[in-house]
PDB file of N, CA and C in Angstrom:
ATOM      1  N   PHE L   1      47.072  79.115 -49.066  1.00 86.00           N
ATOM      2  CA  PHE L   1      48.319  78.939 -49.779  1.00 86.00           C
ATOM      3  C   PHE L   1      48.313  77.567 -50.440  1.00 86.00           C
ATOM      4  N   PRO L   2      48.258  77.545 -51.760  1.00 89.00           N
ATOM      5  CA  PRO L   2      48.148  76.273 -52.499  1.00 89.00           C
ATOM      6  C   PRO L   2      49.263  75.271 -52.184  1.00 89.00           C
ATOM      7  N   LEU L   3      50.487  75.745 -52.024  1.00 88.00           N
ATOM      8  CA  LEU L   3      51.591  74.818 -51.744  1.00 88.00           C
ATOM      9  C   LEU L   3      51.356  74.082 -50.435  1.00 88.00           C
ATOM     10  N   LEU L   4      50.924  74.804 -49.413  1.00 90.00           N
ATOM     11  CA  LEU L   4      50.657  74.159 -48.122  1.00 90.00           C
ATOM     12  C   LEU L   4      49.544  73.134 -48.252  1.00 90.00           C
ATOM     13  N   GLU L   5      48.502  73.481 -48.990  1.00 90.00           N
ATOM     14  CA  GLU L   5      47.383  72.552 -49.197  1.00 90.00           C
ATOM     15  C   GLU L   5      47.837  71.299 -49.936  1.00 90.00           C
ATOM     16  N   GLN L   6      48.682  71.468 -50.954  1.00 94.00           N
ATOM     17  CA  GLN L   6      49.191  70.321 -51.712  1.00 94.00           C
ATOM     18  C   GLN L   6      50.043  69.424 -50.823  1.00 94.00           C
ATOM     19  N   MET L   7      50.881  70.044 -50.008  1.00 93.00           N
ATOM     20  CA  MET L   7      51.732  69.253 -49.121  1.00 93.00           C
ATOM     21  C   MET L   7      50.890  68.445 -48.137  1.00 93.00           C
ATOM     22  N   GLU L   8      49.903  69.104 -47.550  1.00 92.00           N
ATOM     23  CA  GLU L   8      49.058  68.422 -46.574  1.00 92.00           C
ATOM     24  C   GLU L   8      48.253  67.300 -47.227  1.00 92.00           C
ATOM     25  N   ALA L   9      47.767  67.540 -48.448  1.00 95.00           N
ATOM     26  CA  ALA L   9      47.012  66.512 -49.169  1.00 95.00           C
ATOM     27  C   ALA L   9      47.889  65.300 -49.479  1.00 95.00           C
ATOM     28  N   ALA L  10      49.184  65.535 -49.660  1.00 96.00           N
ATOM     29  CA  ALA L  10      50.123  64.446 -49.950  1.00 96.00           C
ATOM     30  C   ALA L  10      50.654  63.793 -48.672  1.00 96.00           C
ATOM     31  N   GLY L  11      50.151  64.255 -47.517  1.00 95.00           N
ATOM     32  CA  GLY L  11      50.604  63.671 -46.263  1.00 95.00           C
ATOM     33  C   GLY L  11      51.942  64.196 -45.787  1.00 95.00           C
ATOM     34  N   LEU L  12      52.330  65.355 -46.298  1.00 95.00           N
ATOM     35  CA  LEU L  12      53.589  65.987 -45.913  1.00 95.00           C
ATOM     36  C   LEU L  12      53.286  67.278 -45.157  1.00 95.00           C
ATOM     37  N   PRO L  13      53.207  67.220 -43.844  1.00 94.00           N
ATOM     38  CA  PRO L  13      52.886  68.439 -43.106  1.00 94.00           C
ATOM     39  C   PRO L  13      54.010  69.468 -43.225  1.00 94.00           C
ATOM     40  N   PRO L  14      53.655  70.718 -43.502  1.00 95.00           N
ATOM     41  CA  PRO L  14      54.685  71.756 -43.606  1.00 95.00           C
ATOM     42  C   PRO L  14      55.374  71.965 -42.250  1.00 95.00           C
ATOM     43  N   ASN L  15      56.645  72.289 -42.292  1.00 96.00           N
ATOM     44  CA  ASN L  15      57.406  72.516 -41.072  1.00 96.00           C
ATOM     45  C   ASN L  15      57.956  73.944 -41.073  1.00 96.00           C
ATOM     46  N   VAL L  16      58.810  74.238 -40.107  1.00 97.00           N
ATOM     47  CA  VAL L  16      59.346  75.594 -39.982  1.00 97.00           C
ATOM     48  C   VAL L  16      60.114  76.013 -41.239  1.00 97.00           C
ATOM     49  N   VAL L  17      60.793  75.096 -41.882  1.00 97.00           N
ATOM     50  CA  VAL L  17      61.545  75.425 -43.100  1.00 97.00           C
ATOM     51  C   VAL L  17      60.589  75.803 -44.226  1.00 97.00           C
ATOM     52  N   THR L  18      59.501  75.077 -44.357  1.00 96.00           N
ATOM     53  CA  THR L  18      58.503  75.375 -45.384  1.00 96.00           C
ATOM     54  C   THR L  18      57.926  76.768 -45.169  1.00 96.00           C
ATOM     55  N   TYR L  19      57.486  77.029 -43.947  1.00 97.00           N
ATOM     56  CA  TYR L  19      56.899  78.338 -43.640  1.00 97.00           C
ATOM     57  C   TYR L  19      57.913  79.466 -43.823  1.00 97.00           C
ATOM     58  N   THR L  20      59.135  79.245 -43.375  1.00 97.00           N
ATOM     59  CA  THR L  20      60.167  80.279 -43.506  1.00 97.00           C
ATOM     60  C   THR L  20      60.423  80.602 -44.970  1.00 97.00           C
ATOM     61  N   SER L  21      60.497  79.580 -45.803  1.00 97.00           N
ATOM     62  CA  SER L  21      60.727  79.799 -47.241  1.00 97.00           C
ATOM     63  C   SER L  21      59.596  80.613 -47.861  1.00 97.00           C
ATOM     64  N   LEU L  22      58.361  80.280 -47.504  1.00 97.00           N
ATOM     65  CA  LEU L  22      57.216  81.017 -48.038  1.00 97.00           C
ATOM     66  C   LEU L  22      57.185  82.458 -47.518  1.00 97.00           C
ATOM     67  N   ILE L  23      57.453  82.647 -46.237  1.00 98.00           N
ATOM     68  CA  ILE L  23      57.472  83.996 -45.663  1.00 98.00           C
ATOM     69  C   ILE L  23      58.544  84.840 -46.336  1.00 98.00           C
ATOM     70  N   ASP L  24      59.712  84.276 -46.526  1.00 97.00           N
ATOM     71  CA  ASP L  24      60.799  85.002 -47.187  1.00 97.00           C
ATOM     72  C   ASP L  24      60.418  85.367 -48.623  1.00 97.00           C
ATOM     73  N   ALA L  25      59.831  84.434 -49.347  1.00 97.00           N
ATOM     74  CA  ALA L  25      59.428  84.702 -50.736  1.00 97.00           C
ATOM     75  C   ALA L  25      58.357  85.793 -50.798  1.00 97.00           C
ATOM     76  N   LEU L  26      57.389  85.740 -49.888  1.00 97.00           N
ATOM     77  CA  LEU L  26      56.350  86.769 -49.861  1.00 97.00           C
ATOM     78  C   LEU L  26      56.953  88.138 -49.566  1.00 97.00           C
ATOM     79  N   CYS L  27      57.867  88.200 -48.621  1.00 96.00           N
ATOM     80  CA  CYS L  27      58.508  89.473 -48.288  1.00 96.00           C
ATOM     81  C   CYS L  27      59.304  90.021 -49.465  1.00 96.00           C
ATOM     82  N   ARG L  28      60.046  89.152 -50.120  1.00 95.00           N
ATOM     83  CA  ARG L  28      60.831  89.593 -51.279  1.00 95.00           C
ATOM     84  C   ARG L  28      59.932  90.106 -52.400  1.00 95.00           C
ATOM     85  N   GLY L  29      58.711  89.560 -52.472  1.00 96.00           N
ATOM     86  CA  GLY L  29      57.757  89.999 -53.481  1.00 96.00           C
ATOM     87  C   GLY L  29      56.909  91.180 -53.044  1.00 96.00           C
ATOM     88  N   GLY L  30      57.189  91.709 -51.852  1.00 95.00           N
ATOM     89  CA  GLY L  30      56.462  92.876 -51.377  1.00 95.00           C
ATOM     90  C   GLY L  30      55.121  92.567 -50.738  1.00 95.00           C
ATOM     91  N   GLU L  31      54.838  91.295 -50.514  1.00 96.00           N
ATOM     92  CA  GLU L  31      53.556  90.899 -49.920  1.00 96.00           C
ATOM     93  C   GLU L  31      53.720  90.662 -48.421  1.00 96.00           C
ATOM     94  N   VAL L  32      54.101  91.722 -47.742  1.00 96.00           N
ATOM     95  CA  VAL L  32      54.428  91.632 -46.323  1.00 96.00           C
ATOM     96  C   VAL L  32      53.203  91.264 -45.490  1.00 96.00           C
ATOM     97  N   ALA L  33      52.052  91.838 -45.796  1.00 93.00           N
ATOM     98  CA  ALA L  33      50.840  91.518 -45.024  1.00 93.00           C
ATOM     99  C   ALA L  33      50.505  90.030 -45.121  1.00 93.00           C
ATOM    100  N   ARG L  34      50.680  89.440 -46.293  1.00 95.00           N
ATOM    101  CA  ARG L  34      50.440  87.997 -46.445  1.00 95.00           C
ATOM    102  C   ARG L  34      51.475  87.193 -45.663  1.00 95.00           C
ATOM    103  N   ALA L  35      52.709  87.696 -45.616  1.00 97.00           N
ATOM    104  CA  ALA L  35      53.758  87.016 -44.859  1.00 97.00           C
ATOM    105  C   ALA L  35      53.422  87.020 -43.364  1.00 97.00           C
ATOM    106  N   VAL L  36      52.903  88.140 -42.865  1.00 93.00           N
ATOM    107  CA  VAL L  36      52.505  88.222 -41.461  1.00 93.00           C
ATOM    108  C   VAL L  36      51.342  87.270 -41.197  1.00 93.00           C
ATOM    109  N   ALA L  37      50.389  87.227 -42.118  1.00 94.00           N
ATOM    110  CA  ALA L  37      49.257  86.304 -41.968  1.00 94.00           C
ATOM    111  C   ALA L  37      49.742  84.861 -41.937  1.00 94.00           C
ATOM    112  N   LEU L  38      50.739  84.557 -42.743  1.00 96.00           N
ATOM    113  CA  LEU L  38      51.289  83.195 -42.758  1.00 96.00           C
ATOM    114  C   LEU L  38      51.990  82.879 -41.440  1.00 96.00           C
ATOM    115  N   LEU L  39      52.682  83.859 -40.872  1.00 95.00           N
ATOM    116  CA  LEU L  39      53.307  83.653 -39.563  1.00 95.00           C
ATOM    117  C   LEU L  39      52.232  83.358 -38.518  1.00 95.00           C
ATOM    118  N   ARG L  40      51.128  84.079 -38.570  1.00 93.00           N
ATOM    119  CA  ARG L  40      50.034  83.829 -37.615  1.00 93.00           C
ATOM    120  C   ARG L  40      49.476  82.409 -37.798  1.00 93.00           C
ATOM    121  N   THR L  41      49.325  81.982 -39.044  1.00 94.00           N
ATOM    122  CA  THR L  41      48.869  80.616 -39.323  1.00 94.00           C
ATOM    123  C   THR L  41      49.846  79.605 -38.739  1.00 94.00           C
ATOM    124  N   MET L  42      51.107  79.871 -38.924  1.00 95.00           N
ATOM    125  CA  MET L  42      52.161  79.006 -38.402  1.00 95.00           C
ATOM    126  C   MET L  42      52.027  78.860 -36.890  1.00 95.00           C
ATOM    127  N   LEU L  43      51.838  79.986 -36.198  1.00 95.00           N
ATOM    128  CA  LEU L  43      51.698  79.963 -34.747  1.00 95.00           C
ATOM    129  C   LEU L  43      50.423  79.235 -34.320  1.00 95.00           C
ATOM    130  N   GLU L  44      49.337  79.437 -35.068  1.00 95.00           N
ATOM    131  CA  GLU L  44      48.076  78.742 -34.769  1.00 95.00           C
ATOM    132  C   GLU L  44      48.228  77.238 -34.878  1.00 95.00           C
ATOM    133  N   ARG L  45      49.125  76.795 -35.750  1.00 94.00           N
ATOM    134  CA  ARG L  45      49.363  75.361 -35.941  1.00 94.00           C
ATOM    135  C   ARG L  45      50.460  74.832 -35.027  1.00 94.00           C
ATOM    136  N   SER L  46      50.848  75.647 -34.065  1.00 96.00           N
ATOM    137  CA  SER L  46      51.870  75.277 -33.068  1.00 96.00           C
ATOM    138  C   SER L  46      53.222  74.962 -33.689  1.00 96.00           C
ATOM    139  N   ILE L  47      53.537  75.656 -34.770  1.00 96.00           N
ATOM    140  CA  ILE L  47      54.861  75.536 -35.371  1.00 96.00           C
ATOM    141  C   ILE L  47      55.604  76.810 -34.998  1.00 96.00           C
ATOM    142  N   GLU L  48      56.644  76.662 -34.196  1.00 95.00           N
ATOM    143  CA  GLU L  48      57.366  77.813 -33.683  1.00 95.00           C
ATOM    144  C   GLU L  48      58.345  78.369 -34.724  1.00 95.00           C
ATOM    145  N   PRO L  49      58.226  79.651 -35.031  1.00 96.00           N
ATOM    146  CA  PRO L  49      59.200  80.264 -35.935  1.00 96.00           C
ATOM    147  C   PRO L  49      60.573  80.311 -35.270  1.00 96.00           C
ATOM    148  N   ASN L  50      61.598  80.273 -36.086  1.00 95.00           N
ATOM    149  CA  ASN L  50      62.953  80.364 -35.552  1.00 95.00           C
ATOM    150  C   ASN L  50      63.544  81.730 -35.906  1.00 95.00           C
ATOM    151  N   ALA L  51      64.806  81.923 -35.605  1.00 93.00           N
ATOM    152  CA  ALA L  51      65.457  83.214 -35.868  1.00 93.00           C
ATOM    153  C   ALA L  51      65.440  83.548 -37.355  1.00 93.00           C
ATOM    154  N   ILE L  52      65.603  82.555 -38.207  1.00 94.00           N
ATOM    155  CA  ILE L  52      65.616  82.803 -39.652  1.00 94.00           C
ATOM    156  C   ILE L  52      64.243  83.281 -40.119  1.00 94.00           C
ATOM    157  N   THR L  53      63.191  82.643 -39.609  1.00 96.00           N
ATOM    158  CA  THR L  53      61.821  83.037 -39.954  1.00 96.00           C
ATOM    159  C   THR L  53      61.578  84.487 -39.565  1.00 96.00           C
ATOM    160  N   CYS L  54      61.862  84.800 -38.313  1.00 94.00           N
ATOM    161  CA  CYS L  54      61.589  86.136 -37.792  1.00 94.00           C
ATOM    162  C   CYS L  54      62.444  87.204 -38.451  1.00 94.00           C
ATOM    163  N   ASN L  55      63.705  86.910 -38.670  1.00 92.00           N
ATOM    164  CA  ASN L  55      64.578  87.886 -39.319  1.00 92.00           C
ATOM    165  C   ASN L  55      64.147  88.147 -40.760  1.00 92.00           C
ATOM    166  N   ALA L  56      63.698  87.119 -41.463  1.00 95.00           N
ATOM    167  CA  ALA L  56      63.209  87.307 -42.835  1.00 95.00           C
ATOM    168  C   ALA L  56      61.998  88.230 -42.845  1.00 95.00           C
ATOM    169  N   LEU L  57      61.085  88.019 -41.908  1.00 95.00           N
ATOM    170  CA  LEU L  57      59.884  88.850 -41.836  1.00 95.00           C
ATOM    171  C   LEU L  57      60.226  90.269 -41.389  1.00 95.00           C
ATOM    172  N   PHE L  58      61.071  90.396 -40.394  1.00 92.00           N
ATOM    173  CA  PHE L  58      61.491  91.710 -39.898  1.00 92.00           C
ATOM    174  C   PHE L  58      62.147  92.515 -41.018  1.00 92.00           C
ATOM    175  N   ASN L  59      63.082  91.892 -41.716  1.00 91.00           N
ATOM    176  CA  ASN L  59      63.767  92.571 -42.821  1.00 91.00           C
ATOM    177  C   ASN L  59      62.783  92.952 -43.929  1.00 91.00           C
ATOM    178  N   GLY L  60      61.868  92.042 -44.254  1.00 94.00           N
ATOM    179  CA  GLY L  60      60.880  92.319 -45.289  1.00 94.00           C
ATOM    180  C   GLY L  60      60.000  93.497 -44.930  1.00 94.00           C
ATOM    181  N   CYS L  61      59.571  93.552 -43.681  1.00 92.00           N
ATOM    182  CA  CYS L  61      58.748  94.681 -43.227  1.00 92.00           C
ATOM    183  C   CYS L  61      59.499  95.996 -43.402  1.00 92.00           C
ATOM    184  N   LEU L  62      60.742  96.021 -42.960  1.00 89.00           N
ATOM    185  CA  LEU L  62      61.523  97.251 -43.054  1.00 89.00           C
ATOM    186  C   LEU L  62      61.808  97.639 -44.498  1.00 89.00           C
ATOM    187  N   GLN L  63      62.157  96.677 -45.326  1.00 88.00           N
ATOM    188  CA  GLN L  63      62.494  96.972 -46.712  1.00 88.00           C
ATOM    189  C   GLN L  63      61.311  97.508 -47.505  1.00 88.00           C
ATOM    190  N   HIS L  64      60.105  97.187 -47.050  1.00 92.00           N
ATOM    191  CA  HIS L  64      58.914  97.644 -47.763  1.00 92.00           C
ATOM    192  C   HIS L  64      58.163  98.724 -46.992  1.00 92.00           C
ATOM    193  N   GLY L  65      58.850  99.359 -46.036  1.00 87.00           N
ATOM    194  CA  GLY L  65      58.287 100.507 -45.338  1.00 87.00           C
ATOM    195  C   GLY L  65      57.198 100.188 -44.335  1.00 87.00           C
ATOM    196  N   GLU L  66      57.065  98.946 -43.949  1.00 89.00           N
ATOM    197  CA  GLU L  66      56.040  98.537 -42.981  1.00 89.00           C
ATOM    198  C   GLU L  66      56.619  98.597 -41.562  1.00 89.00           C
ATOM    199  N   VAL L  67      56.851  99.815 -41.104  1.00 84.00           N
ATOM    200  CA  VAL L  67      57.533 100.020 -39.828  1.00 84.00           C
ATOM    201  C   VAL L  67      56.712  99.491 -38.652  1.00 84.00           C
ATOM    202  N   LEU L  68      55.407  99.713 -38.666  1.00 87.00           N
ATOM    203  CA  LEU L  68      54.572  99.229 -37.559  1.00 87.00           C
ATOM    204  C   LEU L  68      54.571  97.705 -37.485  1.00 87.00           C
ATOM    205  N   LEU L  69      54.510  97.059 -38.646  1.00 89.00           N
ATOM    206  CA  LEU L  69      54.589  95.590 -38.654  1.00 89.00           C
ATOM    207  C   LEU L  69      55.955  95.124 -38.172  1.00 89.00           C
ATOM    208  N   ALA L  70      57.002  95.840 -38.565  1.00 88.00           N
ATOM    209  CA  ALA L  70      58.351  95.489 -38.113  1.00 88.00           C
ATOM    210  C   ALA L  70      58.438  95.578 -36.594  1.00 88.00           C
ATOM    211  N   ARG L  71      57.789  96.591 -36.009  1.00 86.00           N
ATOM    212  CA  ARG L  71      57.784  96.725 -34.548  1.00 86.00           C
ATOM    213  C   ARG L  71      57.080  95.531 -33.904  1.00 86.00           C
ATOM    214  N   GLU L  72      55.977  95.089 -34.504  1.00 90.00           N
ATOM    215  CA  GLU L  72      55.253  93.926 -33.973  1.00 90.00           C
ATOM    216  C   GLU L  72      56.130  92.675 -34.029  1.00 90.00           C
ATOM    217  N   VAL L  73      56.820  92.512 -35.150  1.00 90.00           N
ATOM    218  CA  VAL L  73      57.699  91.343 -35.306  1.00 90.00           C
ATOM    219  C   VAL L  73      58.820  91.408 -34.272  1.00 90.00           C
ATOM    220  N   LEU L  74      59.417  92.587 -34.107  1.00 88.00           N
ATOM    221  CA  LEU L  74      60.498  92.740 -33.129  1.00 88.00           C
ATOM    222  C   LEU L  74      59.993  92.478 -31.710  1.00 88.00           C
ATOM    223  N   SER L  75      58.786  92.925 -31.423  1.00 90.00           N
ATOM    224  CA  SER L  75      58.188  92.661 -30.110  1.00 90.00           C
ATOM    225  C   SER L  75      58.005  91.158 -29.893  1.00 90.00           C
ATOM    226  N   TYR L  76      57.514  90.468 -30.928  1.00 91.00           N
ATOM    227  CA  TYR L  76      57.364  89.010 -30.833  1.00 91.00           C
ATOM    228  C   TYR L  76      58.728  88.356 -30.610  1.00 91.00           C
ATOM    229  N   MET L  77      59.723  88.797 -31.370  1.00 90.00           N
ATOM    230  CA  MET L  77      61.056  88.220 -31.252  1.00 90.00           C
ATOM    231  C   MET L  77      61.589  88.382 -29.831  1.00 90.00           C
ATOM    232  N   THR L  78      61.378  89.553 -29.260  1.00 90.00           N
ATOM    233  CA  THR L  78      61.840  89.811 -27.896  1.00 90.00           C
ATOM    234  C   THR L  78      61.144  88.889 -26.906  1.00 90.00           C
ATOM    235  N   SER L  79      59.822  88.766 -27.045  1.00 93.00           N
ATOM    236  CA  SER L  79      59.072  87.916 -26.110  1.00 93.00           C
ATOM    237  C   SER L  79      59.431  86.437 -26.269  1.00 93.00           C
ATOM    238  N   ALA L  80      59.784  86.044 -27.498  1.00 92.00           N
ATOM    239  CA  ALA L  80      60.158  84.652 -27.762  1.00 92.00           C
ATOM    240  C   ALA L  80      61.659  84.411 -27.581  1.00 92.00           C
ATOM    241  N   ARG L  81      62.369  85.452 -27.172  1.00 93.00           N
ATOM    242  CA  ARG L  81      63.827  85.385 -26.973  1.00 93.00           C
ATOM    243  C   ARG L  81      64.573  84.970 -28.250  1.00 93.00           C
ATOM    244  N   ILE L  82      64.145  85.585 -29.357  1.00 91.00           N
ATOM    245  CA  ILE L  82      64.804  85.360 -30.644  1.00 91.00           C
ATOM    246  C   ILE L  82      65.577  86.632 -30.983  1.00 91.00           C
ATOM    247  N   ALA L  83      66.874  86.504 -31.165  1.00 86.00           N
ATOM    248  CA  ALA L  83      67.718  87.675 -31.407  1.00 86.00           C
ATOM    249  C   ALA L  83      67.693  88.092 -32.875  1.00 86.00           C
ATOM    250  N   PRO L  84      67.533  89.395 -33.125  1.00 84.00           N
ATOM    251  CA  PRO L  84      67.665  89.877 -34.504  1.00 84.00           C
ATOM    252  C   PRO L  84      69.100  89.650 -34.996  1.00 84.00           C
ATOM    253  N   SER L  85      69.241  89.426 -36.276  1.00 84.00           N
ATOM    254  CA  SER L  85      70.574  89.200 -36.844  1.00 84.00           C
ATOM    255  C   SER L  85      71.273  90.534 -37.086  1.00 84.00           C
ATOM    256  N   ALA L  86      72.563  90.462 -37.343  1.00 87.00           N
ATOM    257  CA  ALA L  86      73.327  91.660 -37.691  1.00 87.00           C
ATOM    258  C   ALA L  86      72.740  92.309 -38.943  1.00 87.00           C
ATOM    259  N   HIS L  87      72.314  91.487 -39.893  1.00 83.00           N
ATOM    260  CA  HIS L  87      71.697  92.002 -41.112  1.00 83.00           C
ATOM    261  C   HIS L  87      70.405  92.761 -40.790  1.00 83.00           C
ATOM    262  N   SER L  88      69.651  92.259 -39.811  1.00 80.00           N
ATOM    263  CA  SER L  88      68.417  92.933 -39.402  1.00 80.00           C
ATOM    264  C   SER L  88      68.717  94.322 -38.848  1.00 80.00           C
ATOM    265  N   PHE L  89      69.761  94.434 -38.036  1.00 82.00           N
ATOM    266  CA  PHE L  89      70.119  95.740 -37.497  1.00 82.00           C
ATOM    267  C   PHE L  89      70.584  96.688 -38.606  1.00 82.00           C
ATOM    268  N   THR L  90      71.314  96.161 -39.567  1.00 86.00           N
ATOM    269  CA  THR L  90      71.742  96.982 -40.697  1.00 86.00           C
ATOM    270  C   THR L  90      70.532  97.473 -41.480  1.00 86.00           C
ATOM    271  N   THR L  91      69.576  96.594 -41.725  1.00 81.00           N
ATOM    272  CA  THR L  91      68.351  96.969 -42.429  1.00 81.00           C
ATOM    273  C   THR L  91      67.587  98.023 -41.641  1.00 81.00           C
ATOM    274  N   LEU L  92      67.542  97.862 -40.321  1.00 81.00           N
ATOM    275  CA  LEU L  92      66.862  98.828 -39.463  1.00 81.00           C
ATOM    276  C   LEU L  92      67.534 100.198 -39.557  1.00 81.00           C
ATOM    277  N   LEU L  93      68.851 100.227 -39.527  1.00 84.00           N
ATOM    278  CA  LEU L  93      69.573 101.497 -39.641  1.00 84.00           C
ATOM    279  C   LEU L  93      69.330 102.161 -40.990  1.00 84.00           C
ATOM    280  N   HIS L  94      69.333 101.377 -42.063  1.00 82.00           N
ATOM    281  CA  HIS L  94      69.065 101.934 -43.395  1.00 82.00           C
ATOM    282  C   HIS L  94      67.639 102.488 -43.474  1.00 82.00           C
ATOM    283  N   ALA L  95      66.695 101.763 -42.889  1.00 79.00           N
ATOM    284  CA  ALA L  95      65.299 102.217 -42.900  1.00 79.00           C
ATOM    285  C   ALA L  95      65.163 103.518 -42.113  1.00 79.00           C
ATOM    286  N   ALA L  96      65.836 103.598 -40.973  1.00 78.00           N
ATOM    287  CA  ALA L  96      65.780 104.816 -40.162  1.00 78.00           C
ATOM    288  C   ALA L  96      66.413 105.987 -40.907  1.00 78.00           C
ATOM    289  N   ALA L  97      67.529 105.729 -41.569  1.00 79.00           N
ATOM    290  CA  ALA L  97      68.193 106.790 -42.331  1.00 79.00           C
ATOM    291  C   ALA L  97      67.311 107.255 -43.489  1.00 79.00           C
ATOM    292  N   SER L  98      66.650 106.340 -44.149  1.00 76.00           N
ATOM    293  CA  SER L  98      65.766 106.700 -45.262  1.00 76.00           C
ATOM    294  C   SER L  98      64.594 107.534 -44.776  1.00 76.00           C
ATOM    295  N   ARG L  99      64.013 107.156 -43.659  1.00 67.00           N
ATOM    296  CA  ARG L  99      62.894 107.925 -43.094  1.00 67.00           C
ATOM    297  C   ARG L  99      63.353 109.316 -42.707  1.00 67.00           C
ATOM    298  N   ARG L 100      64.548 109.427 -42.166  1.00 61.00           N
ATOM    299  CA  ARG L 100      65.083 110.735 -41.755  1.00 61.00           C
ATOM    300  C   ARG L 100      65.267 111.623 -42.977  1.00 61.00           C
ATOM    301  N   ARG L 101      65.774 111.040 -44.069  1.00 51.00           N
ATOM    302  CA  ARG L 101      65.959 111.831 -45.304  1.00 51.00           C
ATOM    303  C   ARG L 101      64.629 112.301 -45.832  1.00 51.00           C
ATOM    304  N   LEU L 102      63.593 111.458 -45.704  1.00 45.00           N
ATOM    305  CA  LEU L 102      62.268 111.825 -46.217  1.00 45.00           C
ATOM    306  C   LEU L 102      61.618 112.921 -45.370  1.00 45.00           C
ATOM    307  N   THR L 103      61.909 112.941 -44.076  1.00 46.00           N
ATOM    308  CA  THR L 103      61.269 113.919 -43.196  1.00 46.00           C
ATOM    309  C   THR L 103      62.116 115.164 -42.991  1.00 46.00           C
ATOM    310  N   ALA L 104      63.379 115.100 -43.349  1.00 42.00           N
ATOM    311  CA  ALA L 104      64.282 116.253 -43.124  1.00 42.00           C
ATOM    312  C   ALA L 104      64.088 117.309 -44.187  1.00 42.00           C
TER     313      ALA L 104
END
């Protein structure tokens, strides 16, 4: 990720806000797999995601039909004791309803 490299080269280590912003932007652009990879990078660098980070990724997964990835994110959130937001539950319900319409 060029932005992260530029920040590090300038002596500005990326923090949870930086990673969250990038993860959210990737999800909004439909690049959910890259967003998950960025979360893994974040964890490897010992930067703990917060509720905003996880909810952005969870919502992005659901909005782009990545149900298995959403389950992984939710599992991580549970193990890290991070609560999904009300918006996340609404997104989950909409995704479930859409899947039901497609299979019914």
